[in-house]
Short mmCIF file of C-alpha atoms in Angstrom, two decimals:
data_model
loop_
_atom_site.label_atom_id
_atom_site.label_comp_id
_atom_site.label_asym_id
_atom_site.label_seq_id
_atom_site.Cartn_x
_atom_site.Cartn_y
_atom_site.Cartn_z
CA UNK Y 1 107.93 115.31 97.80
CA UNK Y 2 105.75 116.46 100.70
CA UNK Y 3 106.72 118.10 103.99
CA UNK Y 4 107.32 114.71 105.61
CA UNK Y 5 109.87 113.94 102.91
CA UNK Y 6 107.92 111.16 101.22
CA UNK Y 7 108.75 110.55 97.58
CA UNK Y 8 105.32 108.97 96.96
CA UNK Y 9 103.01 110.79 99.39
CA UNK Y 10 99.87 109.84 97.45
CA UNK Y 11 100.28 106.29 98.79
CA UNK Y 12 99.57 107.45 102.35
CA UNK Y 13 96.25 109.18 103.02
CA UNK Y 14 95.53 111.09 106.23
CA UNK Y 15 92.14 110.88 107.93
CA UNK Y 16 91.54 114.54 107.00
CA UNK Y 17 92.26 113.82 103.34
CA UNK Y 18 89.99 110.79 103.35
CA UNK Y 19 87.18 112.68 105.08
CA UNK Y 20 87.32 115.34 102.36
CA UNK Y 21 86.84 112.83 99.51
CA UNK Y 22 84.61 110.25 101.23
CA UNK Y 23 81.63 109.38 99.04
CA UNK Y 24 83.38 110.12 95.76
CA UNK Y 25 82.27 107.68 93.05
CA UNK Y 26 85.89 107.16 92.01
CA UNK Y 27 86.88 106.06 95.54
CA UNK Y 28 86.67 102.70 97.32
CA UNK Y 29 87.49 102.45 101.03
CA UNK Y 30 88.36 98.92 102.15
CA UNK Y 31 88.71 97.49 105.66
CA UNK Y 32 91.25 94.69 105.26
CA UNK Y 33 91.78 93.85 108.94
CA UNK Y 34 93.23 90.42 109.72
CA UNK Y 35 93.78 89.38 113.31
CA UNK Y 36 96.41 86.81 114.30
CA UNK Y 37 95.19 83.36 115.41
CA UNK Y 38 96.09 84.18 119.05
CA UNK Y 39 94.19 87.50 119.10
CA UNK Y 40 90.73 85.91 119.40
CA UNK Y 41 89.02 88.53 117.23
CA UNK Y 42 87.23 88.38 113.90
CA UNK Y 43 87.92 91.21 111.49
CA UNK Y 44 84.60 90.96 109.66
CA UNK Y 45 82.58 90.88 112.89
CA UNK Y 46 84.41 93.97 114.12
CA UNK Y 47 83.83 95.63 110.75
CA UNK Y 48 80.08 95.04 111.06
CA UNK Y 49 80.15 96.72 114.48
CA UNK Y 50 81.92 99.87 113.29
CA UNK Y 51 83.56 100.95 110.06
CA UNK Y 52 84.26 104.08 108.05
CA UNK Y 53 81.02 105.09 106.30
CA UNK Y 54 80.70 103.35 102.93
CA UNK Y 55 83.71 101.10 103.52
CA UNK Y 56 83.59 97.49 102.38
CA UNK Y 57 85.42 94.51 103.84
CA UNK Y 58 88.04 92.37 102.11
CA UNK Y 59 88.76 89.02 103.76
CA UNK Y 60 92.29 88.01 102.75
CA UNK Y 61 91.58 84.41 103.71
CA UNK Y 62 88.63 84.29 101.30
CA UNK Y 63 90.37 86.16 98.46
CA UNK Y 64 93.29 83.76 98.40
CA UNK Y 65 94.88 80.80 96.64
CA UNK Y 66 92.71 77.81 97.55
CA UNK Y 67 95.21 75.28 96.18
CA UNK Y 68 97.52 75.63 99.20
CA UNK Y 69 96.93 75.13 102.93
CA UNK Y 70 99.03 78.24 103.62
CA UNK Y 71 96.93 81.19 104.81
CA UNK Y 72 95.93 84.13 102.60
CA UNK Y 73 98.36 83.44 99.77
CA UNK Y 74 97.94 85.71 96.75
CA UNK Y 75 95.03 84.43 94.62
CA UNK Y 76 95.16 83.74 90.89
CA UNK Y 77 94.58 86.87 88.78
CA UNK Y 78 91.06 85.87 87.68
CA UNK Y 79 89.93 85.32 91.27
CA UNK Y 80 91.43 88.62 92.36
CA UNK Y 81 89.63 90.38 89.51
CA UNK Y 82 86.30 88.82 90.55
CA UNK Y 83 86.86 89.97 94.14
CA UNK Y 84 87.61 93.52 93.01
CA UNK Y 85 84.47 93.60 90.88
CA UNK Y 86 82.38 92.40 93.82
CA UNK Y 87 83.73 95.39 95.77
CA UNK Y 88 82.85 97.79 92.95
CA UNK Y 89 86.49 98.38 92.06
CA UNK Y 90 87.56 99.01 88.45
CA UNK Y 91 91.01 99.80 87.08
CA UNK Y 92 90.23 103.51 87.42
CA UNK Y 93 89.21 103.34 91.09
CA UNK Y 94 91.30 104.92 93.80
CA UNK Y 95 91.40 102.39 96.64
CA UNK Y 96 92.24 103.30 100.25
CA UNK Y 97 92.90 100.41 102.63
CA UNK Y 98 92.71 100.61 106.39
CA UNK Y 99 92.68 98.27 109.34
CA UNK Y 100 91.16 98.31 112.79
CA UNK Y 101 94.48 98.00 114.62
CA UNK Y 102 96.06 101.13 113.16
CA UNK Y 103 98.57 99.70 110.69
CA UNK Y 104 98.91 95.96 110.60
CA UNK Y 105 97.24 94.54 107.49
CA UNK Y 106 96.39 97.67 105.47
CA UNK Y 107 99.68 97.56 103.57
CA UNK Y 108 98.81 94.02 102.46
CA UNK Y 109 95.91 95.46 100.49
CA UNK Y 110 98.17 98.06 98.91
CA UNK Y 111 100.69 95.35 97.96
CA UNK Y 112 98.04 93.04 96.52
CA UNK Y 113 96.82 95.84 94.26
CA UNK Y 114 100.38 96.65 93.21
CA UNK Y 115 101.06 92.97 92.48
CA UNK Y 116 98.11 93.00 90.07
CA UNK Y 117 99.14 96.22 88.36
CA UNK Y 118 96.94 98.71 90.22
CA UNK Y 119 98.90 101.81 91.26
CA UNK Y 120 95.92 103.86 92.48
CA UNK Y 121 96.06 102.25 95.90
CA UNK Y 122 96.85 103.84 99.24
CA UNK Y 123 96.93 103.20 102.98
CA UNK Y 124 95.01 105.23 105.58
CA UNK Y 125 97.62 106.59 107.98
CA UNK Y 126 96.76 105.45 111.49
CA UNK Y 127 93.79 103.38 110.33
CA UNK Y 128 90.44 103.24 112.08
CA UNK Y 129 91.84 104.37 115.48
CA UNK Y 130 93.12 107.61 113.89
CA UNK Y 131 89.78 108.10 112.12
CA UNK Y 132 87.86 107.76 115.38
CA UNK Y 133 90.38 109.85 117.37
CA UNK Y 134 89.88 112.70 114.88
CA UNK Y 135 86.15 112.68 115.62
CA UNK Y 136 84.99 111.23 112.31
CA UNK Y 137 81.86 109.06 112.28
CA UNK Y 138 81.54 105.32 111.84
CA UNK Y 139 78.61 103.15 110.80
CA UNK Y 140 77.52 99.59 111.55
CA UNK Y 141 76.19 96.75 109.41
CA UNK Y 142 77.05 96.12 105.79
CA UNK Y 143 76.67 98.43 102.78
CA UNK Y 144 74.35 97.58 99.85
CA UNK Y 145 75.82 95.61 96.91
CA UNK Y 146 78.46 97.46 94.97
CA UNK Y 147 77.78 98.93 91.55
CA UNK Y 148 78.85 96.78 88.62
CA UNK Y 149 82.47 97.15 87.56
CA UNK Y 150 85.06 95.50 85.35
CA UNK Y 151 88.58 94.83 86.61
CA UNK Y 152 91.46 93.63 84.44
CA UNK Y 153 94.55 92.57 86.43
CA UNK Y 154 98.10 92.91 85.10
CA UNK Y 155 100.21 90.62 87.27
CA UNK Y 156 103.71 91.76 88.29
CA UNK Y 157 105.52 88.53 89.19
CA UNK Y 158 108.68 90.29 90.37
CA UNK Y 159 106.80 91.56 93.44
CA UNK Y 160 106.14 88.01 94.75
CA UNK Y 161 108.73 85.48 95.90
CA UNK Y 162 108.20 81.81 96.73
CA UNK Y 163 110.15 79.34 98.85
CA UNK Y 164 112.36 78.34 95.92
CA UNK Y 165 113.50 81.91 95.45
CA UNK Y 166 114.29 82.29 99.15
CA UNK Y 167 116.12 78.95 99.31
CA UNK Y 168 118.14 80.05 96.28
CA UNK Y 169 118.96 83.31 97.99
CA UNK Y 170 120.20 81.43 101.08
CA UNK Y 171 122.49 79.33 98.86
CA UNK Y 172 123.71 82.29 96.78
CA UNK Y 173 122.80 85.57 98.51
CA UNK Y 174 122.01 88.41 96.15
CA UNK Y 175 119.01 90.01 97.85
CA UNK Y 176 118.53 91.32 101.38
CA UNK Y 177 115.85 89.30 103.20
CA UNK Y 178 114.15 91.52 105.79
CA UNK Y 179 111.88 89.98 108.43
CA UNK Y 180 109.05 92.14 109.84
CA UNK Y 181 108.28 89.93 112.86
CA UNK Y 182 108.97 91.13 116.41
CA UNK Y 183 112.59 90.68 117.49
CA UNK Y 184 111.87 87.90 120.00
CA UNK Y 185 110.16 85.79 117.35
CA UNK Y 186 112.96 86.55 114.86
CA UNK Y 187 115.48 85.23 117.39
CA UNK Y 188 113.34 82.20 118.21
CA UNK Y 189 112.86 83.31 121.82
CA UNK Y 190 109.08 83.84 121.65
CA UNK Y 191 106.51 81.35 120.34
CA UNK Y 192 104.88 81.81 116.98
CA UNK Y 193 101.14 82.63 117.03
CA UNK Y 194 100.44 79.64 114.80
CA UNK Y 195 100.91 76.20 116.38
CA UNK Y 196 103.45 73.83 114.90
CA UNK Y 197 105.92 76.50 113.78
CA UNK Y 198 109.59 76.23 114.60
CA UNK Y 199 111.16 79.35 116.06
CA UNK Y 200 113.94 81.39 114.50
CA UNK Y 201 114.69 82.96 111.16
CA UNK Y 202 115.90 82.34 107.63
CA UNK Y 203 119.73 82.27 107.57
CA UNK Y 204 121.20 85.63 106.54
CA UNK Y 205 118.03 87.61 107.14
CA UNK Y 206 117.83 90.92 108.97
CA UNK Y 207 115.10 92.12 111.33
CA UNK Y 208 112.90 95.20 110.96
CA UNK Y 209 109.78 94.74 113.12
CA UNK Y 210 106.96 96.49 111.32
CA UNK Y 211 105.93 98.43 114.43
CA UNK Y 212 109.28 100.25 114.42
CA UNK Y 213 108.18 101.91 111.16
CA UNK Y 214 105.32 103.54 113.04
CA UNK Y 215 104.91 106.31 115.57
CA UNK Y 216 103.06 105.79 118.85
CA UNK Y 217 99.71 106.55 117.18
CA UNK Y 218 100.34 103.93 114.43
CA UNK Y 219 101.04 106.56 111.76
CA UNK Y 220 104.16 106.17 109.64
CA UNK Y 221 107.36 107.88 110.69
CA UNK Y 222 108.75 110.73 108.56
CA UNK Y 223 110.81 109.75 105.52
CA UNK Y 224 114.23 110.43 107.08
CA UNK Y 225 113.47 108.06 109.95
CA UNK Y 226 112.09 105.39 107.62
CA UNK Y 227 115.15 105.59 105.39
CA UNK Y 228 117.44 105.22 108.40
CA UNK Y 229 115.55 102.17 109.68
CA UNK Y 230 115.50 100.56 106.26
CA UNK Y 231 119.19 101.25 105.74
CA UNK Y 232 120.04 99.72 109.11
CA UNK Y 233 118.23 96.57 107.97
CA UNK Y 234 120.24 96.54 104.73
CA UNK Y 235 117.62 98.12 102.49
CA UNK Y 236 119.19 101.12 100.78
CA UNK Y 237 118.47 100.44 97.10
CA UNK Y 238 121.92 99.03 96.37
CA UNK Y 239 120.66 95.42 96.36
CA UNK Y 240 117.30 93.78 95.68
CA UNK Y 241 115.25 93.16 98.80
CA UNK Y 242 112.65 90.60 99.89
CA UNK Y 243 110.35 91.20 102.85
CA UNK Y 244 109.09 88.37 105.02
CA UNK Y 245 107.06 88.03 108.24
CA UNK Y 246 104.74 85.49 109.84
CA UNK Y 247 102.34 84.96 106.94
CA UNK Y 248 103.06 87.65 104.35
CA UNK Y 249 100.99 90.46 105.88
CA UNK Y 250 103.20 92.79 107.94
CA UNK Y 251 106.03 92.17 105.45
CA UNK Y 252 104.00 94.41 103.15
CA UNK Y 253 104.53 97.31 105.58
CA UNK Y 254 108.26 97.13 104.79
CA UNK Y 255 107.53 97.10 101.06
CA UNK Y 256 105.16 100.03 101.57
CA UNK Y 257 107.68 102.06 103.60
CA UNK Y 258 110.29 101.56 100.90
CA UNK Y 259 107.85 102.76 98.25
CA UNK Y 260 106.86 105.71 100.41
CA UNK Y 261 110.45 106.98 100.54
CA UNK Y 262 111.21 106.23 96.89
CA UNK Y 263 113.36 103.10 97.17
CA UNK Y 264 113.11 100.37 94.50
CA UNK Y 265 110.24 97.87 94.77
CA UNK Y 266 110.62 95.26 97.49
CA UNK Y 267 109.26 91.78 96.78
CA UNK Y 268 107.28 89.88 99.42
CA UNK Y 269 107.89 86.24 100.33
CA UNK Y 270 104.22 85.30 100.38
CA UNK Y 271 104.52 82.05 102.36
CA UNK Y 272 106.82 83.71 104.89
CA UNK Y 273 107.47 82.01 108.24
CA UNK Y 274 104.25 79.99 108.16
CA UNK Y 275 105.72 78.12 105.20
CA UNK Y 276 109.41 78.22 106.18
CA UNK Y 277 108.99 77.47 109.88
CA UNK Y 278 106.24 74.94 109.26
CA UNK Y 279 108.57 72.64 107.34
CA UNK Y 280 111.37 70.44 108.65
CA UNK Y 281 113.57 70.65 105.56
CA UNK Y 282 114.37 74.40 105.62
CA UNK Y 283 117.42 75.83 107.42
CA UNK Y 284 116.67 77.87 110.56
CA UNK Y 285 118.89 80.09 112.71
CA UNK Y 286 118.09 81.09 116.30
CA UNK Y 287 119.60 83.47 118.83
#
């Protein structure tokens, strides 16, 4: 346990720690930025303008399940393995994910690796803004092709929940369902960023907006504060928990925070509100 009280501090890398190991052959740094449809920005274009030296880009809409119209759903294991190999990642690689916003989509990368059995994955605390604020350099363009690698996934199905599991939990609650969307969207008072979505929440769910897990500079709060926030949302380790959000991205920040402080694994409802709120046959609560 480190001085911030984290039970798994290796999962969160500071910009100083990353700077010290940058260029190591056992390390892969991945920009996994995904902007919302209403943000009018392209993560890959921004990556090409400026990224951490040597970092590669992972597009979660490209490395995804193509059999569904839902965005960036977890891909089949073989497709995930091929994507990792194209990035030069093997089972022995330490992977550090970051995003351009600070901490929005980086935890999704960590969770994807965990779901496929890769525990040597971490998040850059504060992301690219913290890297730049600390005076570290960036580079433009794209890196040369990655060295050849072999990646063998080991899928952990208990970390992923689908709509059937969530419907079953509404009918017979056994797990805490925690929603990472902003409070106004959770209550159905603010529009969803994706057109055609109903407003509101899954019945019985609690709200823990992912930004509340972070300090003003987008770094994670100390462990005691994270535990208190998680507990307030019903996540204290006494019951299973499922994290949800708009499309399965910021929900991973809740799963990451729980791991950081040593709570049991939290599953992610991958379809999240894009699936639930995009249908007319799922129960919704507002207010």
